[in-house]
Coordinates of C-alpha atoms in Angstrom, one line a residue:
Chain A
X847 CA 10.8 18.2 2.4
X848 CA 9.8 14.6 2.4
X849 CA 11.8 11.4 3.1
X850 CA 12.5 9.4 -0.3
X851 CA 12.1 5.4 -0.5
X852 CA 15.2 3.5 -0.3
X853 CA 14.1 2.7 -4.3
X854 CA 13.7 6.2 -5.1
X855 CA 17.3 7.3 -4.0
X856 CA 18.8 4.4 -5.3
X857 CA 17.5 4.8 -8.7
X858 CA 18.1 9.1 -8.3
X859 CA 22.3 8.5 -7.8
X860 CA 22.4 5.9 -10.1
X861 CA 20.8 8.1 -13.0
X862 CA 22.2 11.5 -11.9
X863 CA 24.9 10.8 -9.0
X864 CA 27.1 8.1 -10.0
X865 CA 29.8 8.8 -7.6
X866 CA 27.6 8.7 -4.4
X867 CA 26.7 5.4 -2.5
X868 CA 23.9 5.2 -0.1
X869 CA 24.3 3.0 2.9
X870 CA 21.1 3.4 4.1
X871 CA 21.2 6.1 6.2
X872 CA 23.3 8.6 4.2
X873 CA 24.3 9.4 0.9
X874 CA 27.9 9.9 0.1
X875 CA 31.2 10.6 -1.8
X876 CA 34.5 10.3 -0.9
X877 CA 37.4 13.3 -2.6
X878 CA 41.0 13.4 -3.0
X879 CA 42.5 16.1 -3.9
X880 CA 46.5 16.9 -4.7
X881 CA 46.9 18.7 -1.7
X882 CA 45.5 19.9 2.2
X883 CA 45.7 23.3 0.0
X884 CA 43.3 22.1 -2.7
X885 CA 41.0 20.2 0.1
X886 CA 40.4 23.0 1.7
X887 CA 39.9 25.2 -0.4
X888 CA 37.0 22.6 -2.6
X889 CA 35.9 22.8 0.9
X890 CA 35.8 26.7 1.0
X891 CA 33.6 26.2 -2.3
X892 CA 31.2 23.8 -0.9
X893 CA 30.5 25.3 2.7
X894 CA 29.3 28.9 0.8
X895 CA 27.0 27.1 -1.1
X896 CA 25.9 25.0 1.4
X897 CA 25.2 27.9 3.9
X898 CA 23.2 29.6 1.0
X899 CA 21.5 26.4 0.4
X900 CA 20.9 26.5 4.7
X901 CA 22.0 22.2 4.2
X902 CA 24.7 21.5 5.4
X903 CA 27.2 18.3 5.3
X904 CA 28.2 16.0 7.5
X905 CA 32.2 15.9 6.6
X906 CA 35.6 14.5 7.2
X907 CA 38.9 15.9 6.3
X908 CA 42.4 14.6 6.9
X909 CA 44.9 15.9 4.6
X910 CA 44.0 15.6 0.5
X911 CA 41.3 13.9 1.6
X912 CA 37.3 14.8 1.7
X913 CA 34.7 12.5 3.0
X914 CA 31.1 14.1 2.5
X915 CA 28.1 12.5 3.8
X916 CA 24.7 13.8 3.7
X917 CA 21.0 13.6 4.9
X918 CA 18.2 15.6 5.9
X919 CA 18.0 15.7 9.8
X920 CA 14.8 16.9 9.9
X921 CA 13.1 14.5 7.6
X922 CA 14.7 11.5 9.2
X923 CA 16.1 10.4 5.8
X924 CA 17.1 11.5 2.2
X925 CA 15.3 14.4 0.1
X926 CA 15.6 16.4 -2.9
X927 CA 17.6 18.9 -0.7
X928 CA 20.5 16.2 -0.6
X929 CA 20.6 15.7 -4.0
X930 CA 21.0 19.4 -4.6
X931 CA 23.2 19.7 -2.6
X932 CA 25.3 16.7 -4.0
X933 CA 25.4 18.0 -7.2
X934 CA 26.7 21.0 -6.8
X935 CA 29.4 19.4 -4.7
X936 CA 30.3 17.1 -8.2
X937 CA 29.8 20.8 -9.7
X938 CA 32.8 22.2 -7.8
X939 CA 35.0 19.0 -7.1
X940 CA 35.5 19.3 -11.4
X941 CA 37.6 22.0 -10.6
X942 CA 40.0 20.0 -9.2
X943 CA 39.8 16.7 -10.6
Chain B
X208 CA 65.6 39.3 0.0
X209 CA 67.3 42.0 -1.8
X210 CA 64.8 44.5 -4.1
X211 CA 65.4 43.6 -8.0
X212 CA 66.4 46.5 -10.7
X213 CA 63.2 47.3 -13.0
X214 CA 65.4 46.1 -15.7
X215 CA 65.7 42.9 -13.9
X216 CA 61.7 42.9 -12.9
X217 CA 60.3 43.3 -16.4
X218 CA 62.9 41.0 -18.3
X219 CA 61.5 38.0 -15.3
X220 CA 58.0 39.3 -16.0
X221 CA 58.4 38.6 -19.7
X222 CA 59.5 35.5 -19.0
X223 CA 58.3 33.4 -16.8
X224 CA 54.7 35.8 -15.3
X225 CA 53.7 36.9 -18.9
X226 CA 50.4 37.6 -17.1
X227 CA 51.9 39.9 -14.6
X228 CA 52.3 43.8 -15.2
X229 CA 55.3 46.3 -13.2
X230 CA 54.0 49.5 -12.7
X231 CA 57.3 50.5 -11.2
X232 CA 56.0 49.9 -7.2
X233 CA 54.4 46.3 -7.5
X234 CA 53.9 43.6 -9.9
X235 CA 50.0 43.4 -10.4
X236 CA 47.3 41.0 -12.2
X237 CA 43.4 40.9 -12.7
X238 CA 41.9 37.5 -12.4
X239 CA 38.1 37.1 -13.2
X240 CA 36.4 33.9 -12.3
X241 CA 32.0 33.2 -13.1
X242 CA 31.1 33.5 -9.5
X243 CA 32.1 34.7 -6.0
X244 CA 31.3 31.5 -4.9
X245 CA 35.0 30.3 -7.1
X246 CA 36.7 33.7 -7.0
X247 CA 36.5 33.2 -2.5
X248 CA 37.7 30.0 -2.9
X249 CA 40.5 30.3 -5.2
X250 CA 41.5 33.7 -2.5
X251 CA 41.3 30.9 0.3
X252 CA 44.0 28.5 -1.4
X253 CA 46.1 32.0 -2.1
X254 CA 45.7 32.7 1.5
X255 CA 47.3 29.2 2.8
X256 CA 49.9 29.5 -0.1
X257 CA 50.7 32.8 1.5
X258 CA 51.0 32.6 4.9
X259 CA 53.3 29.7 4.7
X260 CA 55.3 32.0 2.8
X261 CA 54.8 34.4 5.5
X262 CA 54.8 36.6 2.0
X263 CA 51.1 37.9 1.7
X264 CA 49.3 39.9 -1.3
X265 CA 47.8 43.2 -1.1
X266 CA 44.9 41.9 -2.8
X267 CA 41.0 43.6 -3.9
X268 CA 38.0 41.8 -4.6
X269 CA 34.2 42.7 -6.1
X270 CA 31.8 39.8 -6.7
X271 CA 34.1 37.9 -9.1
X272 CA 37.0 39.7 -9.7
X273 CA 40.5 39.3 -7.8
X274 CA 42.9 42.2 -8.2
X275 CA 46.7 41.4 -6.9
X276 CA 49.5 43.5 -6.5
X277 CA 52.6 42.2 -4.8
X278 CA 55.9 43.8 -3.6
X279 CA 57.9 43.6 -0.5
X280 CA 57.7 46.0 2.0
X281 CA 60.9 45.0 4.0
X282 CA 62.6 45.3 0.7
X283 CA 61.1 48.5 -0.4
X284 CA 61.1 46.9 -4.1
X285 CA 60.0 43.2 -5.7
X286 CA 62.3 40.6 -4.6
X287 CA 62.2 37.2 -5.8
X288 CA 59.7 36.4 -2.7
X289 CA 57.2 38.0 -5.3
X290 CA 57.8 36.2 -8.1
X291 CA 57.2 33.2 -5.9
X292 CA 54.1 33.9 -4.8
X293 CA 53.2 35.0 -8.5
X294 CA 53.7 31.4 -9.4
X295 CA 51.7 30.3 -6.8
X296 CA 48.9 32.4 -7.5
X297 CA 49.0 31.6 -10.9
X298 CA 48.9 28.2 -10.6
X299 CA 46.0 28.2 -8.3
X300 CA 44.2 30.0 -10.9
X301 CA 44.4 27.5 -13.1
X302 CA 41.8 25.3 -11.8
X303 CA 39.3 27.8 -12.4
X304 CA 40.2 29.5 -16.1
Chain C
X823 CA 15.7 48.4 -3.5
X824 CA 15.5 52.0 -3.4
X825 CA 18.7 54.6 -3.0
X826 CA 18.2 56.2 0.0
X827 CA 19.0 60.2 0.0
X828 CA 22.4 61.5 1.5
X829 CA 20.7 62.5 4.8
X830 CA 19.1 59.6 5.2
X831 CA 22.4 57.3 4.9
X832 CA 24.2 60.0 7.3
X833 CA 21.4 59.5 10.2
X834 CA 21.5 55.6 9.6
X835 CA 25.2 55.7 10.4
X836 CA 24.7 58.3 13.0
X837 CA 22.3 56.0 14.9
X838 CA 22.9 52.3 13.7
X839 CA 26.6 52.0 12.2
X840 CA 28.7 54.1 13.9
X841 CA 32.0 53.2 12.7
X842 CA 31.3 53.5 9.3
X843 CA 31.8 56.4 7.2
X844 CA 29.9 57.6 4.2
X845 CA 31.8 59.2 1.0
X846 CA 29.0 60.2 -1.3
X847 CA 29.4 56.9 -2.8
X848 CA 29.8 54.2 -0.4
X849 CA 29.8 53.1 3.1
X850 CA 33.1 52.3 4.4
X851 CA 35.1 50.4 7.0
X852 CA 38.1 49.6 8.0
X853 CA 39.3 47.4 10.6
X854 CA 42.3 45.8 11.9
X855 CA 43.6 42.4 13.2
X856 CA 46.4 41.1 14.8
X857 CA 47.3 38.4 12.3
X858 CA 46.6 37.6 8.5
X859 CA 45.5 34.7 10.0
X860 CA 42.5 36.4 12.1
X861 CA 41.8 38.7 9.2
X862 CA 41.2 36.2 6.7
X863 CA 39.1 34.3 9.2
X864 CA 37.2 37.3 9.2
X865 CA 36.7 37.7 5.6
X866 CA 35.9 34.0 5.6
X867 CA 32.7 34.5 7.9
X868 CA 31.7 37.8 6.0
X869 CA 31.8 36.0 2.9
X870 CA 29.8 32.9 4.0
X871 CA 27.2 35.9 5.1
X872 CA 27.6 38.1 1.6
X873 CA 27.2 34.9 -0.6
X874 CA 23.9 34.0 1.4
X875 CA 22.6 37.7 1.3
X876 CA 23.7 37.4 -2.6
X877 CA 25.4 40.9 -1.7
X878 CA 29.0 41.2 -2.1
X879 CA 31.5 43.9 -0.3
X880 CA 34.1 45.0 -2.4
X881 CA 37.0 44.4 0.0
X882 CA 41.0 45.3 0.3
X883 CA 43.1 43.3 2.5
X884 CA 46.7 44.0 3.2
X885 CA 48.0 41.5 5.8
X886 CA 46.4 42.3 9.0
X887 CA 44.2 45.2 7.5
X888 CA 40.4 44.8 6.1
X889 CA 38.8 48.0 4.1
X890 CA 35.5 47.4 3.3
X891 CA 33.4 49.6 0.8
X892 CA 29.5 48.8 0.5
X893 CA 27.0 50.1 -2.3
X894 CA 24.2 48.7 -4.2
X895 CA 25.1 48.8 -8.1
X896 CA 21.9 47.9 -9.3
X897 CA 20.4 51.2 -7.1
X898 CA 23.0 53.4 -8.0
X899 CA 23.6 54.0 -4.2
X900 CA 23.1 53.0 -0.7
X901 CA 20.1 50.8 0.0
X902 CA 18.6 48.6 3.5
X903 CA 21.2 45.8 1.8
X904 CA 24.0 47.7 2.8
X905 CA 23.1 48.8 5.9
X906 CA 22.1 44.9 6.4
X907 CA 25.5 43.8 5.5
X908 CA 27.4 46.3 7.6
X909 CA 25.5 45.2 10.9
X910 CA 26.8 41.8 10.2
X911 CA 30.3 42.7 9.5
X912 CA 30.0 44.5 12.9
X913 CA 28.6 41.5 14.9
X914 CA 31.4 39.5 13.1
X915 CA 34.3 41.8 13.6
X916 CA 33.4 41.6 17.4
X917 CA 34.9 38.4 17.8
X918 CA 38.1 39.3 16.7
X919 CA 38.0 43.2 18.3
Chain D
X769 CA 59.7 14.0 15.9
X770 CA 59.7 11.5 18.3
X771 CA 56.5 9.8 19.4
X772 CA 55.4 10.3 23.0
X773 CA 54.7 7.8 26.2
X774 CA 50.6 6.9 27.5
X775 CA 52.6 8.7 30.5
X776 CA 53.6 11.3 28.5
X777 CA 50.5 12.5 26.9
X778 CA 48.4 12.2 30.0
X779 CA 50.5 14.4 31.8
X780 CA 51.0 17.1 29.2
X781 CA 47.5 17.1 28.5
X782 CA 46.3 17.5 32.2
X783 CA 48.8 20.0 32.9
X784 CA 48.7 22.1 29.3
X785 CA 45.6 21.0 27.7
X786 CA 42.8 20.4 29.9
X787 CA 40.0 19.7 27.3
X788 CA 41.5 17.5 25.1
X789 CA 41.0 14.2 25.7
X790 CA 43.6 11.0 24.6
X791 CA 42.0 7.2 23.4
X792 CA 45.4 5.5 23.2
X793 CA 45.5 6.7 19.6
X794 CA 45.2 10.5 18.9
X795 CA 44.3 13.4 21.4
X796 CA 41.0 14.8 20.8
X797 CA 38.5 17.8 21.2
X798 CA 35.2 18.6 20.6
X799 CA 34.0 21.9 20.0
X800 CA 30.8 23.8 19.5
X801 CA 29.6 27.1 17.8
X802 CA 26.8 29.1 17.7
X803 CA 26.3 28.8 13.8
X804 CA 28.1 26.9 10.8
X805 CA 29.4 30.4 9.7
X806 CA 31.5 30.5 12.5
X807 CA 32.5 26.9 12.9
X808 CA 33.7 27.3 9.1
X809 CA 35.2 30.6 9.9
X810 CA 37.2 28.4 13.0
X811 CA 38.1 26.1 10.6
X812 CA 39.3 28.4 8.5
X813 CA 42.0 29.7 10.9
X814 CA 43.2 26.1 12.1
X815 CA 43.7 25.1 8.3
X816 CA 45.8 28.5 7.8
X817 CA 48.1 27.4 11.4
X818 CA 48.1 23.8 10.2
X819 CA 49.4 24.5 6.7
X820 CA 51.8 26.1 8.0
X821 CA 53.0 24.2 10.8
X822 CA 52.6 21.5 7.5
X823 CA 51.0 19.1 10.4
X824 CA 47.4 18.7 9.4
X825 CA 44.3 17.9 11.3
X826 CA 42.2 15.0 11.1
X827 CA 38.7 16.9 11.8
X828 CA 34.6 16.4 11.3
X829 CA 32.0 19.1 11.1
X830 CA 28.3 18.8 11.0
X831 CA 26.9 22.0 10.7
X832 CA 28.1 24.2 14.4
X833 CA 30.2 21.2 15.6
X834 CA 33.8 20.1 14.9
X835 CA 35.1 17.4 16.3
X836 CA 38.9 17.0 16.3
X837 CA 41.4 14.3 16.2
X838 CA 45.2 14.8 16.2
X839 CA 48.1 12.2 15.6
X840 CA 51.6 12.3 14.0
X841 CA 51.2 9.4 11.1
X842 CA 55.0 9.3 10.7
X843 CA 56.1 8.8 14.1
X844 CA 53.1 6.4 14.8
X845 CA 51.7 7.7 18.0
X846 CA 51.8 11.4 19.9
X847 CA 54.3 13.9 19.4
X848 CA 55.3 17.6 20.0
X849 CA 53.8 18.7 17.3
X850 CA 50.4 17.7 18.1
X851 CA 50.6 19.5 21.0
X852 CA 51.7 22.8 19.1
X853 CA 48.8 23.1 17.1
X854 CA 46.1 21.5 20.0
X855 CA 47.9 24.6 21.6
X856 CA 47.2 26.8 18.6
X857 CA 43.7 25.0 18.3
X858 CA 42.8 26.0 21.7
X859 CA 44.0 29.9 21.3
X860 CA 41.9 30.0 17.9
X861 CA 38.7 28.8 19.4
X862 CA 38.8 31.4 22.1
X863 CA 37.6 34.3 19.7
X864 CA 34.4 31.6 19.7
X865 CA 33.8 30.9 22.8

């Protein structure tokens, strides 16, 4: 997996990711949910697929809310595996919105 | 918690769990979700609803499909502890019909 | 994945899984926790493993108890899956033993 | 629930909870697994004891490491109750260690 440009990701979330901001290091969202309940369980959702996917996030969780940020370590920046991974995390988080 | 008649188990069934069968032990449903992936998840919010109820499920699961059957053991019978949780459970599903 | 014959399931077990039993049908396992809490830990690392292995356990739980029943549909019996599976339900089930 | 002294927390920590760690703000620890599967799995238990203590964690994860961060919001500062669960945090992570 290669590193993207700072142009390429840009362009990628803007076309296909609208919800995820890149800060330059990372790409990532930011979920609230109704309850700890809900959180974890979107969370439940997310880490199965992401242990399939063997990519995993970086994420924060207090209470109904889900911080999820994401990069490849091993390509020192942002690939296709990100974006994958990122949309099926907008995939699941529709159950809950 | 006191067990409920089968008059009085069927007649709440029909009312308010319309989803929910008696088959004269426990009250039972079938949920069927499009992956494992949703039906684990949705079985993980269950699972917080239900040990905060200290009430939990007798409960089967095959790729995606959830089978539930709930009674109380103390009680020898349904109590109103399982109509609870019924209304939990059911609730919960909703986010992935 | 190829069915593997009756004796050849029995001297799997025999050797590699010996505390799972064999009815014809299915492998099968049952193990015990002290909490719900622990068991549905439990279920929650053997489902992270299923989901990746895209091979699922049908699975009872009843509050502290786990029965676990393994086949292969699409063989029409046991297969290496299986087998596969159940070693990592044992290496899981060991933290909690 | 009545938040705690500097004095306070210091000393309960040394005496009861040796590898958390206090910044003046919320007690923390960080822990470490040998895979994600069983960091989620960990998680898994602490969200079960922390829903229903209803006194929820404020917790990271990248991929085999959690990192965790307990305060009482309501009482601005330390209480009891973050003890309890560092407690229960602490007894889960044992089946890991």
């Amino acid at each position: 997996m290669k590193a993207l440009s700072k142009f390429e990701v840009i362009s990628y979330l803007e076309l296909h990711l609208k919800n995820w901001t890149y800060d330059g290091e990372a790409i990532k969202r930011e979920l609230k949910f109704t309850t700890f309940v809900e959180a974890f369980s979107f969370m439940t959702s997310v880490a199965l697929v992401a242990e399939k996917m063997e990519h995993h996030p970086d994420w924060n969780n207090v209470y109904n809310k889900v911080q999820i940020s994401l990069n490849t370590h091993s390509a020192k920046g942002i690939t296709q595996l990100d974006f994958d991974l990122a949309k099926e995390i907008d995939k699941i988080y529709k159950h809950f919105e």
